[in-house]
Amino acid sequence: MALTRSLACGDGLAPSARAERMARAVFAALGGIVEIGTVRSTGTWLLPDVSVEDFLEPRQQDLGRLMEGVRVVGRFSGEVMAIADELGYFRDHEVPAASLLLWSEGITGVLEPPERLEEPELVRRMCRIGADLQLTRLLQALVTAALDAGTESGEGVAGIAETLRVACDLVEPGRAGITPADVHRMWRVAHLPAILRPASDAPDWGKAGYRAYDAELERLLQGERSGVVRPCV
């Protein structure tokens, strides 16, 4: 994702094409989070038991908080936020094993016959891997969108942290599992080295912005991590 700030951002909003690109990265990660959370909420790991509608219906207030956080942090217009509806992740749809394979980046492997991917143990493993990947990508997308929109770390970090809290609750419903502090630590090692290494072509303002968000997220989230033990689920 490009880091070149546009001179057309005088109103605080990224140009529509750039904003759409930023928003799609956020919504794609959120789509994975919703689908994984839906599967985990069944407690059976059986894909025929999955209902996105049943999963999201009692969580509309949380989803609204999450979307408002995304809008504010990225300074997205209503038109850009409407992309979330167009993508269809937040309305009822089937969640096939192929989707979980996508969200987990094929780390489990593509098995033969493909129907084996529907085995509960493999579904469970893809959900665990996919949760870590998509939460980490969500944080990267949020920070990148905030920087591109000119949202400084002191202004945007609280909204990003709150969005992560809701996302963690969605991806592991009813479990004291992965925390925003866990996501921050995974994001730091997965994304920041490539951006901040001396040979990186990221502009200086971008490097400074990522460093600032890293420091602010650590300050805000490290206390929340104290005493939390992540279970193996």
C-alpha positions as a printed Julia matrix, in Angstrom:
233×3 Matrix{Float64}:
   0.0     0.0    0.0
   1.49    3.33  -1.08
   2.6     5.81   1.53
   2.89    8.94  -0.6
   0.74   11.67   0.9
  -1.43   13.44  -1.67
  -1.58   17.21  -1.86
  -5.31   16.87  -2.48
  -5.98   16.05   1.18
  -6.66   19.62   2.24
 -10.11   18.77   3.61
  -8.69   15.98   5.76
 -10.15   13.29   3.5
  -8.03   11.08   1.27
  -8.95   11.32  -2.45
 -11.71    8.86  -3.28
  -9.59    6.34  -5.2
  -6.99    6.22  -2.43
  -9.62    6.18   0.29
 -11.4     3.3   -1.43
  -8.16    1.32  -1.57
  -7.49    1.98   2.12
 -11.05    1.1    3.13
 -11.1    -2.13   1.13
  -8.0    -3.33   2.98
  -9.75   -2.65   6.29
 -13.03   -4.26   5.25
 -11.34   -7.34   3.8
  -9.64   -8.05   7.12
 -12.91   -7.42   8.93
 -14.68   -9.81   6.56
 -12.27  -12.54   7.57
 -12.76  -11.69  11.23
 -16.55  -11.92  10.93
 -16.47  -15.23   9.06
 -13.98  -16.78  11.47
 -15.92  -15.5   14.47
 -19.12  -16.93  13.03
 -17.57  -20.38  12.64
 -16.07  -20.31  16.13
 -19.35  -19.22  17.68
 -21.04  -22.48  16.69
 -18.82  -24.47  19.04
 -19.07  -27.45  16.68
 -16.58  -26.48  13.92
 -19.15  -27.81  11.46
 -19.64  -25.41   8.52
 -23.3   -26.38   7.9
 -24.05  -24.99  11.4
 -22.77  -21.52  10.43
 -25.1   -18.51  10.18
 -23.53  -15.09   9.72
 -26.94  -13.47  10.26
 -27.43  -15.19  13.62
 -23.89  -14.25  14.64
 -24.15  -10.56  13.76
 -27.74   -9.86  14.8
 -27.05   -9.55  18.57
 -23.77   -7.75  17.83
 -25.12   -4.84  15.81
 -24.17   -2.31  18.47
 -20.6    -3.6   18.61
 -20.38   -3.64  14.83
 -21.62   -0.04  14.76
 -18.88    1.0   17.23
 -16.31   -0.77  15.12
 -17.42    0.92  11.9
 -17.52    4.33  13.53
 -13.96    3.81  14.73
 -12.88    2.89  11.21
 -14.63    5.95   9.75
 -13.06    8.37  12.2
  -9.53    6.96  12.06
  -9.46    6.86   8.25
 -11.54   10.02   7.83
 -13.63    8.09   5.35
 -16.7     9.59   3.71
 -20.1     7.94   3.82
 -19.61    6.88   0.21
 -16.4     5.09   1.07
 -17.91    3.45   4.15
 -20.72    2.1    1.95
 -18.15   -0.19   0.33
 -18.52   -2.42   3.39
 -22.14   -3.13   2.42
 -21.19   -3.75  -1.2
 -18.64   -6.4   -0.23
 -21.33   -8.42   1.53
 -19.28   -9.64   4.47
 -21.68   -8.12   6.98
 -24.89   -9.74   5.76
 -25.93  -13.38   5.7
 -23.88  -15.62   3.41
 -22.3   -19.05   3.39
 -18.82  -19.56   4.82
 -17.18  -22.37   2.82
 -13.93  -24.06   3.75
 -12.32  -22.25   0.82
 -12.9   -18.94   2.61
 -11.17  -20.17   5.74
  -8.3   -21.44   3.59
  -8.04  -17.94   2.09
  -8.09  -16.15   5.45
  -5.44  -18.53   6.81
  -3.25  -18.07   3.7
  -3.2   -21.78   2.92
  -0.84  -22.51   5.8
  -2.65  -25.79   6.49
  -2.16  -26.81   2.86
  -4.68  -27.69   0.17
  -5.68  -31.25   0.92
  -7.0   -33.97  -1.33
  -9.82  -34.49  -1.6
 -10.79  -30.84  -0.94
 -13.7   -31.98   1.24
 -11.14  -32.79   3.93
 -10.9   -29.06   4.62
 -14.34  -29.33   6.21
 -13.08  -31.71   8.9
 -13.65  -30.04  12.3
 -10.0   -30.22  13.37
  -8.83  -28.54  10.16
 -11.6   -25.94  10.37
 -10.51  -25.19  13.92
  -6.87  -24.84  12.9
  -7.67  -22.56   9.94
  -9.72  -20.38  12.27
  -6.86  -20.05  14.76
  -4.35  -19.14  12.04
  -6.78  -16.88  10.2
  -7.67  -14.97  13.35
  -4.03  -14.03  13.95
  -3.44  -13.11  10.32
  -6.56  -11.02   9.79
  -6.33   -9.13  13.08
  -2.73   -8.26  12.26
  -3.71   -7.13   8.77
  -6.56   -5.1   10.21
  -4.14   -3.17  12.4
  -1.79   -2.57   9.47
  -4.68   -1.34   7.33
  -5.97    0.96  10.08
  -2.59    2.55  10.8
  -1.86    3.0    7.1
  -5.26    4.6    6.5
  -4.78    6.9    9.49
  -1.37    8.04   8.3
  -2.58    8.62   4.76
  -5.5    10.69   6.06
  -3.19   12.74   8.28
  -4.58   11.37  11.54
  -1.71   11.77  13.99
  -0.98    8.99  16.47
  -2.15   10.98  19.5
  -5.49   11.53  17.76
  -6.0     8.12  16.19
  -4.59    5.58  18.6
  -7.63    5.44  20.91
  -9.96    4.74  17.98
  -7.66    2.06  16.61
  -7.37    0.41  20.03
 -11.16    0.39  20.45
 -11.62   -1.07  16.97
  -9.15   -3.82  17.85
 -11.02   -4.58  21.08
 -14.28   -5.08  19.2
 -12.55   -7.1   16.48
 -10.91   -9.4   19.04
 -14.3   -10.01  20.64
 -15.8   -10.79  17.22
 -13.12  -13.24  16.15
 -13.12  -15.15  19.45
 -16.66  -14.75  20.8
 -17.05  -15.69  24.43
 -13.35  -16.47  24.92
 -10.6   -14.65  26.81
  -8.31  -15.25  23.86
  -6.26  -12.98  21.67
  -6.02   -9.41  22.99
  -5.32   -6.07  21.27
  -1.89   -6.16  22.9
  -1.23   -9.54  21.24
  -2.28   -8.1   17.89
   0.01   -5.11  18.35
   3.0    -7.32  19.05
   2.3    -9.56  16.04
   1.83   -6.49  13.81
   5.09   -4.96  14.97
   7.17   -7.99  13.96
   5.15   -8.87  10.84
   4.92   -5.42   9.2
   7.24   -2.83  10.7
  10.67   -4.3    9.83
  10.03   -4.02   6.07
   8.8    -0.44   6.46
  11.4     0.82   8.93
  14.58   -0.9    7.73
  17.2     1.56   6.41
  16.83    0.36   2.81
  13.04    0.8    2.81
  11.66    3.21   0.21
   8.96    4.42   2.63
   9.12    8.22   3.02
  10.51    9.67   6.22
   7.09   10.98   7.29
   5.69    7.48   6.89
   8.44    5.89   8.94
   8.0     8.49  11.66
   4.25    7.91  11.65
   4.51    4.15  12.02
   7.03    4.55  14.84
   4.72    6.97  16.59
   1.71    4.63  16.31
   3.82    1.71  17.53
   4.91    3.65  20.6
   1.4     4.94  21.35
  -0.21    1.52  20.92
   2.36   -0.04  23.25
   1.73    2.66  25.85
  -2.03    2.26  25.63
  -2.29   -1.53  25.36
   0.52   -2.95  27.47
  -1.42   -2.46  30.72
  -4.38   -4.35  29.28
  -2.12   -7.33  28.56
  -0.95   -7.71  32.16
  -2.03  -10.99  33.71
  -3.8   -12.3   30.59
  -3.09  -15.88  29.59
  -4.13  -16.91  26.1
  -5.77  -20.35  26.05
  -5.16  -22.89  23.31
  -8.58  -23.1   21.62
